[in-house]
Short mmCIF file of C-alpha atoms and ligand atoms in Angstrom, two decimals:
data_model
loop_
_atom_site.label_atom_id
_atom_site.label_comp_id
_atom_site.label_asym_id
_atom_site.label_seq_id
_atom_site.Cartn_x
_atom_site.Cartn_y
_atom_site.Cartn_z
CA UNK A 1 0.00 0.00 0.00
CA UNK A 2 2.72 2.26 0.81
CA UNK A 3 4.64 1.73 -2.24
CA UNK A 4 1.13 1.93 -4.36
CA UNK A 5 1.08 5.55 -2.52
CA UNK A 6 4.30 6.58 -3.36
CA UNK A 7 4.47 5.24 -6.65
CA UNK A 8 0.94 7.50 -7.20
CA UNK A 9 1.84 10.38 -5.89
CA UNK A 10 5.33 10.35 -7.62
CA UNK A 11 3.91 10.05 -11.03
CA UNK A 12 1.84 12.87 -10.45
CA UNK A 13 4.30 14.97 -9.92
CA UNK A 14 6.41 14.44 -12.12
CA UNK A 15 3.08 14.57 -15.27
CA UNK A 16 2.69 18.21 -13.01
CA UNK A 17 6.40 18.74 -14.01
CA UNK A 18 6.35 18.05 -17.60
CA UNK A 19 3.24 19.65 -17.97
CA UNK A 20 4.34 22.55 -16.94
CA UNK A 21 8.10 22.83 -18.56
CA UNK A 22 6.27 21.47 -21.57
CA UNK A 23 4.07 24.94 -21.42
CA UNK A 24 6.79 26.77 -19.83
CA UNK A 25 7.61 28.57 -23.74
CA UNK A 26 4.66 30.18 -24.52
CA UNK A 27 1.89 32.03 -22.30
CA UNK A 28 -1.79 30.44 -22.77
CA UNK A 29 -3.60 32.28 -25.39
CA UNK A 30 -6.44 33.16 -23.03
CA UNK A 31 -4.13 35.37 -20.56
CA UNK A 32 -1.12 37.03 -23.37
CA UNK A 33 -3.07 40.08 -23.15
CA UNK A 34 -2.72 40.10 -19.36
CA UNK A 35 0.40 37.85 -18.33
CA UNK A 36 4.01 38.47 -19.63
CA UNK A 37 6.18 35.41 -20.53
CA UNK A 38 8.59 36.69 -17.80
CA UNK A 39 5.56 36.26 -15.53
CA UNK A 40 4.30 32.98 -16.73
CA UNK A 41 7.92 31.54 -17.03
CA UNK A 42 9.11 32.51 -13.36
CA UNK A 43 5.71 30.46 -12.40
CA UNK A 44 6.40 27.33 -13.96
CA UNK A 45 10.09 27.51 -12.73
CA UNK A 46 8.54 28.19 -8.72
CA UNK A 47 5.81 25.17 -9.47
CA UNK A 48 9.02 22.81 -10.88
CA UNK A 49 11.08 23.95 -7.88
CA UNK A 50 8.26 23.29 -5.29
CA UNK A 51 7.25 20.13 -6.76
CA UNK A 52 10.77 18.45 -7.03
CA UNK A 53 10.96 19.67 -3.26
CA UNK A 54 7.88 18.04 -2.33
CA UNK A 55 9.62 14.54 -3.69
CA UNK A 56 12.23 15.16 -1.81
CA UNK A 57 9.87 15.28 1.21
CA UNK A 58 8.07 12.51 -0.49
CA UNK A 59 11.18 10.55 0.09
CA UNK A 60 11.99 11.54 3.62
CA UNK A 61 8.25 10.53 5.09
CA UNK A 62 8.59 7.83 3.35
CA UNK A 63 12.03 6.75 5.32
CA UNK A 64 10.50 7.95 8.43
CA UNK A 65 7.01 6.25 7.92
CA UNK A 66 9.42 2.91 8.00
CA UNK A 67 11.85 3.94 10.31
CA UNK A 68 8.94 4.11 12.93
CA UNK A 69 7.45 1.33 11.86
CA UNK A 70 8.93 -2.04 10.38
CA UNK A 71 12.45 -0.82 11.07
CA UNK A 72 10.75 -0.68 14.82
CA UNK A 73 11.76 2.70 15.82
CA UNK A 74 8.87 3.12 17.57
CA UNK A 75 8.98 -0.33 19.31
CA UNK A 76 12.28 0.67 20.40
CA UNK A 77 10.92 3.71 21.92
CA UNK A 78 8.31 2.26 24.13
CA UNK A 79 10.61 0.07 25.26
CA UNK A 80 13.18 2.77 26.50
CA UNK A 81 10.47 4.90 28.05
CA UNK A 82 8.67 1.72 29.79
CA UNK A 83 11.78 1.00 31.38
CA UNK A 84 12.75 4.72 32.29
CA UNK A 85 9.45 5.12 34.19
CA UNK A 86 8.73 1.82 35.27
CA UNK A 87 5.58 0.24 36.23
CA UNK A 88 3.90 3.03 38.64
CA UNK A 89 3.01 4.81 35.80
CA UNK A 90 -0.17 3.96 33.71
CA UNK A 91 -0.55 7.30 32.63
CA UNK A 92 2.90 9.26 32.03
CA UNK A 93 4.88 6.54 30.00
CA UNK A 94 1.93 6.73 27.62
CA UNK A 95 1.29 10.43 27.25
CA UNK A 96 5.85 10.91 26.99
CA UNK A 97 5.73 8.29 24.16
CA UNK A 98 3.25 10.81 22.52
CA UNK A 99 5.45 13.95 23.45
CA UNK A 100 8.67 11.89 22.09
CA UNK A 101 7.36 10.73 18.98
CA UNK A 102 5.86 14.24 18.47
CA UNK A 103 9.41 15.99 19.28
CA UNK A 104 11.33 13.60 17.05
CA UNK A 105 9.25 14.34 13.98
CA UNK A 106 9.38 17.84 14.38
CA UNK A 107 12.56 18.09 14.63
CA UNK A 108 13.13 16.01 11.43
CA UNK A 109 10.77 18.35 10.06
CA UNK A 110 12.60 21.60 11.17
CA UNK A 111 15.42 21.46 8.01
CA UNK A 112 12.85 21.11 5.69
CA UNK A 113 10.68 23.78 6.73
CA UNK A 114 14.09 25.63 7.35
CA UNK A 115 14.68 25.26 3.55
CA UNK A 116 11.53 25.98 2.20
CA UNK A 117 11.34 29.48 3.64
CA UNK A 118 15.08 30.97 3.37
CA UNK A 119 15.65 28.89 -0.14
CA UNK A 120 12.85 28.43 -1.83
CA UNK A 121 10.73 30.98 -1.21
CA UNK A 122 13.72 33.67 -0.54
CA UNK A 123 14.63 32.30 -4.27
CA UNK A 124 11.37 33.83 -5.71
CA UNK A 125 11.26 36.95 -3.57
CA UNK A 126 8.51 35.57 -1.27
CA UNK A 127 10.22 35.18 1.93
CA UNK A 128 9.66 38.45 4.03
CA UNK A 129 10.66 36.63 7.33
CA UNK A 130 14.17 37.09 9.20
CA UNK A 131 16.17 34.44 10.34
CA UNK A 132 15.04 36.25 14.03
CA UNK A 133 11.23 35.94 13.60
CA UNK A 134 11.47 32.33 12.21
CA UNK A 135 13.01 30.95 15.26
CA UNK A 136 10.46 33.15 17.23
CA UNK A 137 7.64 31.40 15.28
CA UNK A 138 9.26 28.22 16.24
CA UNK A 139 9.48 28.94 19.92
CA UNK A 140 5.80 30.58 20.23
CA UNK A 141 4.07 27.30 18.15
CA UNK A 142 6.41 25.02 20.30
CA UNK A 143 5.29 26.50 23.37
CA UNK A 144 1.21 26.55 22.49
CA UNK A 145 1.59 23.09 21.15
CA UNK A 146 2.80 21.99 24.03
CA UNK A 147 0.43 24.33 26.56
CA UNK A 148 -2.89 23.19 24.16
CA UNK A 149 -1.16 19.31 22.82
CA UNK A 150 0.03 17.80 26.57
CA UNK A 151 -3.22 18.53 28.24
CA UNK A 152 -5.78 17.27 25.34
CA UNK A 153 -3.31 14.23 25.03
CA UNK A 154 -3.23 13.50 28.62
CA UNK A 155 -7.45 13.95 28.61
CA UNK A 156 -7.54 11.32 25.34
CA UNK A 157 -5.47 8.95 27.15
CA UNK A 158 -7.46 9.29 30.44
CA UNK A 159 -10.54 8.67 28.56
CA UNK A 160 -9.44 5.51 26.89
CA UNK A 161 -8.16 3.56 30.27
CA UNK A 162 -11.23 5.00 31.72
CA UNK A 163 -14.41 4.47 29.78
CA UNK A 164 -14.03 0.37 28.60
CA UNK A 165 -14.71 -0.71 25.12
CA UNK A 166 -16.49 2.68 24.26
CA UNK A 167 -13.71 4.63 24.85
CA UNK A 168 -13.45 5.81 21.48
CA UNK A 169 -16.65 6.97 21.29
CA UNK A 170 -16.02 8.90 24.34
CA UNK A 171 -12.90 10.00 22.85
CA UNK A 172 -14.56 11.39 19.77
CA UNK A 173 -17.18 13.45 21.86
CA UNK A 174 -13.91 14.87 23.47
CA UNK A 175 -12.15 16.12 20.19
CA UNK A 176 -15.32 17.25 18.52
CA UNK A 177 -15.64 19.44 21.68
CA UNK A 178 -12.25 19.95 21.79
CA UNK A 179 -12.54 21.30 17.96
CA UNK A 180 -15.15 23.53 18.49
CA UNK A 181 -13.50 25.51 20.79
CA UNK A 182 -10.39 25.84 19.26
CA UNK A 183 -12.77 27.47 16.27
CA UNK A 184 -14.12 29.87 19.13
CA UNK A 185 -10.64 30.82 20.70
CA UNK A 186 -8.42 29.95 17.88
CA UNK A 187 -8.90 33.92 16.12
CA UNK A 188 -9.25 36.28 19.36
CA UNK A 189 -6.84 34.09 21.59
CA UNK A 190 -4.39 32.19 19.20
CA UNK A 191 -3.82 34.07 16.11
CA UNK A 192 -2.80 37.54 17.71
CA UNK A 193 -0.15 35.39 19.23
CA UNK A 194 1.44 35.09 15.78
CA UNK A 195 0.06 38.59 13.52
CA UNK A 196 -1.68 41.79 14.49
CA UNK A 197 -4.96 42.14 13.82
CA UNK A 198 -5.63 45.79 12.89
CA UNK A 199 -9.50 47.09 11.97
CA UNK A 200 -9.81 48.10 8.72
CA UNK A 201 -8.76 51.70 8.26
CA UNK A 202 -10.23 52.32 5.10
CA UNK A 203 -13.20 53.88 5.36
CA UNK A 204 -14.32 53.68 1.88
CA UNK A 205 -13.58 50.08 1.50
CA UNK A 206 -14.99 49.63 5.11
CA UNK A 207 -18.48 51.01 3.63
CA UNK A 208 -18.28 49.13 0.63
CA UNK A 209 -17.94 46.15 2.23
CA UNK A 210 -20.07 46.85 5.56
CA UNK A 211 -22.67 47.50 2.45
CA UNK A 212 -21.82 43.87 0.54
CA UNK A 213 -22.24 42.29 4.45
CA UNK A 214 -25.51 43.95 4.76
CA UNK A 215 -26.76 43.04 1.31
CA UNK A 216 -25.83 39.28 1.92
CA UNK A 217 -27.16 39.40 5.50
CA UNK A 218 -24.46 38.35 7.07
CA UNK A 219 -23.75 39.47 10.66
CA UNK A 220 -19.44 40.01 11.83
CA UNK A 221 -18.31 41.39 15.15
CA UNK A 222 -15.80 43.03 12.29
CA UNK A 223 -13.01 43.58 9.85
CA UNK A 224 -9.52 43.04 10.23
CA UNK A 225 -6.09 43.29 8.82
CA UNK A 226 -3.68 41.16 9.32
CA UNK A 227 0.18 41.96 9.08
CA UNK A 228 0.76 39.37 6.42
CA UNK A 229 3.49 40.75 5.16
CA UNK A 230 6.05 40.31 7.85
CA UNK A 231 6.39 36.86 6.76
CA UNK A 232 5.57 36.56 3.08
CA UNK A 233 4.46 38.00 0.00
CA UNK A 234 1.69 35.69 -0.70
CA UNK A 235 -1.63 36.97 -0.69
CA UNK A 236 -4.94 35.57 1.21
CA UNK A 237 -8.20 36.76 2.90
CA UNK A 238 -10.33 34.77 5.14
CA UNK A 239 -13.14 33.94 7.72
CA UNK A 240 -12.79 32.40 10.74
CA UNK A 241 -14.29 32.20 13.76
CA UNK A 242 -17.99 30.56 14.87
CA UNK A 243 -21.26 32.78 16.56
CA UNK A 244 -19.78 35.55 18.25
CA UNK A 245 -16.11 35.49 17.39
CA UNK A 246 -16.54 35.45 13.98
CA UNK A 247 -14.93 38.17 11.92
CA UNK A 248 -13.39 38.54 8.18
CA UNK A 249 -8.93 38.92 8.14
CA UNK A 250 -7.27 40.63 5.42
CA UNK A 251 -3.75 40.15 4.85
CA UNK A 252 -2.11 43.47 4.60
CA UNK A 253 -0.87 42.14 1.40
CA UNK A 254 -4.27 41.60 -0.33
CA UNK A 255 -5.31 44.92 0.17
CA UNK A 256 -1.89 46.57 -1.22
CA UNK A 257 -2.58 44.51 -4.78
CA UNK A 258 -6.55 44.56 -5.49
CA UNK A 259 -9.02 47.71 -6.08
CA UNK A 260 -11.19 47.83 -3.52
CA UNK A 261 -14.01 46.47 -6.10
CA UNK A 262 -11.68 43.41 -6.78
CA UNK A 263 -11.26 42.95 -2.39
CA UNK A 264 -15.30 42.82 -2.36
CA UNK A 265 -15.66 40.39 -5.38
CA UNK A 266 -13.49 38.19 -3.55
CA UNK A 267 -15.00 38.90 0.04
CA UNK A 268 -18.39 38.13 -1.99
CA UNK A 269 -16.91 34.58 -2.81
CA UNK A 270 -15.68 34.07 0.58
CA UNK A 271 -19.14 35.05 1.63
CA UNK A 272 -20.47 32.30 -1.08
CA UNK A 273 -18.88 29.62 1.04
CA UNK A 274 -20.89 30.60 4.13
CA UNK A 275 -24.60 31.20 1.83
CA UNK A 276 -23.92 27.67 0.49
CA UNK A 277 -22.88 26.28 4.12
CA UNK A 278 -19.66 25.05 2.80
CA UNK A 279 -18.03 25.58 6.20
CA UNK A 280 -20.91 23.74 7.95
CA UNK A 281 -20.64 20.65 5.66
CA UNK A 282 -16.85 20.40 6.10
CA UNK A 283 -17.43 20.48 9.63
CA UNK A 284 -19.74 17.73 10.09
CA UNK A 285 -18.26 15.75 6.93
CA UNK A 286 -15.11 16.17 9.74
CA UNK A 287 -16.76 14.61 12.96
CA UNK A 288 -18.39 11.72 10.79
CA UNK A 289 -15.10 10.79 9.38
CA UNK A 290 -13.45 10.99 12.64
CA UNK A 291 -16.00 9.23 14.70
CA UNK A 292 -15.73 6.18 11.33
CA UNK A 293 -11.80 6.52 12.28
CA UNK A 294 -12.17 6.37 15.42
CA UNK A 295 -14.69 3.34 15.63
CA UNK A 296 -11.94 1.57 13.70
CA UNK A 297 -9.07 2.28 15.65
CA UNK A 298 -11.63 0.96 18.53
CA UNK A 299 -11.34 -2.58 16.91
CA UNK A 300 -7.64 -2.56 15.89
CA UNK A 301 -6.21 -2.09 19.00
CA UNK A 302 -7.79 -5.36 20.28
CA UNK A 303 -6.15 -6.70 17.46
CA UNK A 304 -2.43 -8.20 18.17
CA UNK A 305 -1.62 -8.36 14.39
CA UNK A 306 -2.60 -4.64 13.80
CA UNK A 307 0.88 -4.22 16.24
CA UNK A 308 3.06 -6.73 15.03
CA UNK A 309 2.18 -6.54 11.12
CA UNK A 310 3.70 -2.87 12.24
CA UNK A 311 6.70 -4.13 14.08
CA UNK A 312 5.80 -2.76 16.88
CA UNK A 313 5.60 -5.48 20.16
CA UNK A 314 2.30 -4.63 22.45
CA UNK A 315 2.49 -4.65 25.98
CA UNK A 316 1.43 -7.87 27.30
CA UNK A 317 -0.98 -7.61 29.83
CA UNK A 318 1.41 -9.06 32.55
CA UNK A 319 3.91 -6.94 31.31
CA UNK A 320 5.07 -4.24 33.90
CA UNK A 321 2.17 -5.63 36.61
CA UNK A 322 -0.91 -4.78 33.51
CA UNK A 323 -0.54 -1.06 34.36
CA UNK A 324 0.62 0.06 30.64
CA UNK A 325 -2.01 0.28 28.13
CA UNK A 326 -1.22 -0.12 24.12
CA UNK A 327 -3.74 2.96 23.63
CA UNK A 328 -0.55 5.48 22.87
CA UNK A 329 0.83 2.57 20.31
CA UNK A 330 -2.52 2.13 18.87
CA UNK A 331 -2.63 5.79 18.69
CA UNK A 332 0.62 6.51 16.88
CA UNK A 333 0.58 3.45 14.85
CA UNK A 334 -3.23 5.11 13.47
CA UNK A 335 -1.48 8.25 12.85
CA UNK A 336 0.84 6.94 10.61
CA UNK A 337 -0.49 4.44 8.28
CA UNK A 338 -4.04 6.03 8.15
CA UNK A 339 -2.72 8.75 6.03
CA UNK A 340 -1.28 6.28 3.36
CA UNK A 341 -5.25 4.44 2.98
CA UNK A 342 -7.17 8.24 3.06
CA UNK A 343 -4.64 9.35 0.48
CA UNK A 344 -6.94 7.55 -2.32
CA UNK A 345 -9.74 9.40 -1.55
CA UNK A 346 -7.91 12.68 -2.18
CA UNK A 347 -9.22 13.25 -5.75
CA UNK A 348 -13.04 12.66 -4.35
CA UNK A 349 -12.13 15.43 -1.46
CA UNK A 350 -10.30 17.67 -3.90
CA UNK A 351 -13.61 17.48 -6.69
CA UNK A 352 -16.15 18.23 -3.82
CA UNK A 353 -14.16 21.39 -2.76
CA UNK A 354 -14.08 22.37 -6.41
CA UNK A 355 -17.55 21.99 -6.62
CA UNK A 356 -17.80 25.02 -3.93
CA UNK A 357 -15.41 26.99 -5.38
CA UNK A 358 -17.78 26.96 -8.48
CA UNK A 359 -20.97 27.60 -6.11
CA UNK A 360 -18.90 30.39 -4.24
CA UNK A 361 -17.82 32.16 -7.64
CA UNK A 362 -21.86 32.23 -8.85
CA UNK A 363 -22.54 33.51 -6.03
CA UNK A 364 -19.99 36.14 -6.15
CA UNK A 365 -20.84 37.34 -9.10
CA UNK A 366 -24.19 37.65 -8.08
CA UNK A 367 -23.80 39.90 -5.24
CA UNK A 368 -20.62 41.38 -6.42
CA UNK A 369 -19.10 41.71 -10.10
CA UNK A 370 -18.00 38.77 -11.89
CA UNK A 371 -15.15 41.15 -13.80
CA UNK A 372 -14.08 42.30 -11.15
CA UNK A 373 -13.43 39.22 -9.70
CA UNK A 374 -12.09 37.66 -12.77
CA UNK A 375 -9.51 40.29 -12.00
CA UNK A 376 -8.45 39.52 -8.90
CA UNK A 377 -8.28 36.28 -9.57
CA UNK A 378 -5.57 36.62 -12.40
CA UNK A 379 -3.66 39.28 -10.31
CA UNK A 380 -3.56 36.85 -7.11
CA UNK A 381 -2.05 33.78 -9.70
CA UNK A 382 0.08 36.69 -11.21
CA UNK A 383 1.86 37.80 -7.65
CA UNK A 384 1.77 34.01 -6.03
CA UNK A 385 3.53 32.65 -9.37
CA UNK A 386 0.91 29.87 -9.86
CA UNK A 387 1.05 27.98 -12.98
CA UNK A 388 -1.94 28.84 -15.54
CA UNK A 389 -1.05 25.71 -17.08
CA UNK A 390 -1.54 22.26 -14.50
CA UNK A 391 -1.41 18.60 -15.80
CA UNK A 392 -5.43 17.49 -15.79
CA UNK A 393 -4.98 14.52 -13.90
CA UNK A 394 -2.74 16.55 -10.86
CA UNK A 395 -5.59 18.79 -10.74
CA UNK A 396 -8.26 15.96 -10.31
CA UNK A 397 -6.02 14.76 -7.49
CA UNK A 398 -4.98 17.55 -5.52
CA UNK A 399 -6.37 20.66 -6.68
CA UNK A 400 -9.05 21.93 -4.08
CA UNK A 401 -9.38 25.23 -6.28
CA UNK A 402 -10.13 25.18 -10.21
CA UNK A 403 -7.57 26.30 -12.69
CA UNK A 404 -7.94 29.71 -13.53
CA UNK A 405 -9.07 29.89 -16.94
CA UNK A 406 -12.18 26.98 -15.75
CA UNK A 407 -13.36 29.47 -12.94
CA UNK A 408 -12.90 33.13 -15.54
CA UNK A 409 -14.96 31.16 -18.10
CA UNK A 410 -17.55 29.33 -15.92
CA UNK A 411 -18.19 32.92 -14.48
CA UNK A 412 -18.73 34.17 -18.22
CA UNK A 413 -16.34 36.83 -16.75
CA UNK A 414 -13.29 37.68 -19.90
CA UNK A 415 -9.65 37.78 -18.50
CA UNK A 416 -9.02 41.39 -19.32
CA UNK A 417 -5.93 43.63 -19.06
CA UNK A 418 -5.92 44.04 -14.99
ZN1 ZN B 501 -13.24 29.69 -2.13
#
């Protein structure tokens, strides 16, 4: 299964390659009156840079998939930390396996991430951060990982030794709750860790938009701007929150590079997402498809063969007096391989979220202006050096957006001179 996954996912990227060095000479004949080959070329070199990155990566989860697994890395852990703690300890050997594991990825990731930011993206002008406020970053997510992670860990683990055969059910009424709050406190207690959050200045585009808001009838304790840049040049704008915390984010950036009739288009699409209750469906499509995960990891930690077929050993029940439960194995062992099964049904995932890009472009040009949107649409793939030109089948697989040229001309919108 693993190599069937890595076999996939490494022919699609390289059919993303060629089909974008193969395009890489001439702009599409849709956008030459709006993108210059300088333009389209330095996004096909950034989209061939990322992707042959991303094998690289490909490579290394791969290694570390095994190394934790049939190369018994993470056998070998459990063992160290059951003897470090002993058998007094039902509880703590468990959750530090978690922490472990958890530190030991992250710190494989670290190079990568390292590389990404101050090579890739410092290659193509995109990296805004210092070599100062990406360690700070670092420190800060470490630190609320580990103030938000240890606690919700230790809860999960209490609930399985606690509640019997149903602990996963219990566990998944945990984490839902656990998710909904993080929605809640995530923007107004989280966030402004990372960014300020500035209201919008702007009074015209504050009207304007206040006026698109009312028109939709759609209710925000407000408007923000977010400092965006400090980091990178890449361009966004966003909703978050749920009930009373909810409020729309721009990034700094946005603003500086659309009209303030191209920010409300795309504020009117964002808006599309919440008319059509995109953000509603994702949510619950999320709690059934953890609760179905959940159910199964139920039955395959009773199963001895779900350990070994892993290489990992599971505690005997007479090992260490019966005190140390396999529910942190179980857990990590989930973790690992359940990504390699749900990879499959990436292209169903990806088509349904293209679906409501379509819906939340209608209805965007319904309560805004399709043109103008249109616009803002080739300006954002313009400054983020996206590729107007993606291999069909890479774009059934991954792509949770629609090409460019599919969303301009399902809008009926032309791609004019922006
Ligand atoms: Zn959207």
């Amino acid at each position: 299964m693993l190599l069937a996954n890595l076999g996939v996912k490494f022919w699609l990227a390289t059919r993303q390659i060629r089909a974008v060095s193969r395009h890489r000479s001439a702009v599409p004949q849709e956008f030459s009156e709006t993108i210059s080959l300088q333009t389209h070329q330095r996004a096909a070199d950034y989209t061939a840079v990322k992707l042959r990155f991303g094998l690289l990566e490909l490579a290394l989860s791969a290694a570390v998939l095994l190394g934790w697994t049939l190369l018994g890395g993470l056998d070998w852990l459990n063992e160290v930390l059951l003897s470090a703690f002993g058998p007094g300890y039902p509880l703590l050997q468990p959750l530090a396996l978690l922490a472990v594991f958890t530190l030991i990825n992250g710190l494989i990731d670290l190079p990568m991430s390292w590389y990404q930011t101050f090579v890739i993206e410092e290659r193509f002008g995109f990296n805004k951060m210092t070599q100062k406020l990406w360690l700070g970053d670092l420190l800060k997510s470490t630190v609320v990982g580990i103030a938000i992670g240890l606690p919700l860990a230790a809860l999960v683990l209490w609930l399985m030794n606690a509640t019997g055969s149903l602990w996963w059910l219990w566990t998944w009424v945990a984490w839902m709750g656990f998710s909904l709050l993080m929605m809640v406190v995530y923007p107004t207690l989280i966030a402004p860790i990372f960014n300020k959050f500035q209201p919008l200045q702007d009074e015209s585009l504050k009207e304007r938009v206040t006026q698109l808001m009312n028109r939709c009838g759609f209710a925000s304790k407000g408007l923000f701007v977010m400092d965006g840049s400090r980091r990178s040049a890449h361009a966004n704008a966003y909703f978050t929150g749920f009930g009373a915390s909810k409020r729309v984010v721009f990034f700094d950036t946005l603003l500086s590079q659309l009209t303030p009739a191209e920010v409300e288009a795309v504020l009117a699409h964002e808006l599309g997402h919440f008319k059509h209750k995109h953000i509603l469906k994702r949510i619950v499509g999320m709690f059934a498809f953890s609760l179905a995960g959940l159910a199964l990891l139920g039955w395959l930690s009773n199963q001895s063969w779900f350990f070994a077929g892993l290489g990992v050993m599971p505690n005997l029940p007479l090992q260490m007096g019966g005190t140390v439960s396999n529910h942190a194995l179980a857990l990590l062992l989930f973790a690992l391989v359940v990504p390699v099964f749900t990879f499959f049904l990436s292209p169903l995932m990806a088509q349904l979220s293209r679906k409501h890009e379509f819906e939340a472009d209608a209805y965007a040009a319904a309560q805004a202006n399709a043109q103008d949107l249109s616009n803002a649409l080739v300006k954002l793939y313009k400054d983020n050096a996206s590729t107007l030109t993606p291999d069909p089948l890479y774009v059934r697989f991954y792509y949770s957006h629609p090409p460019a040229s599919e969303r301009i001309a399902r809008m009926g919108a032309a791609i004019a001179p922006v």
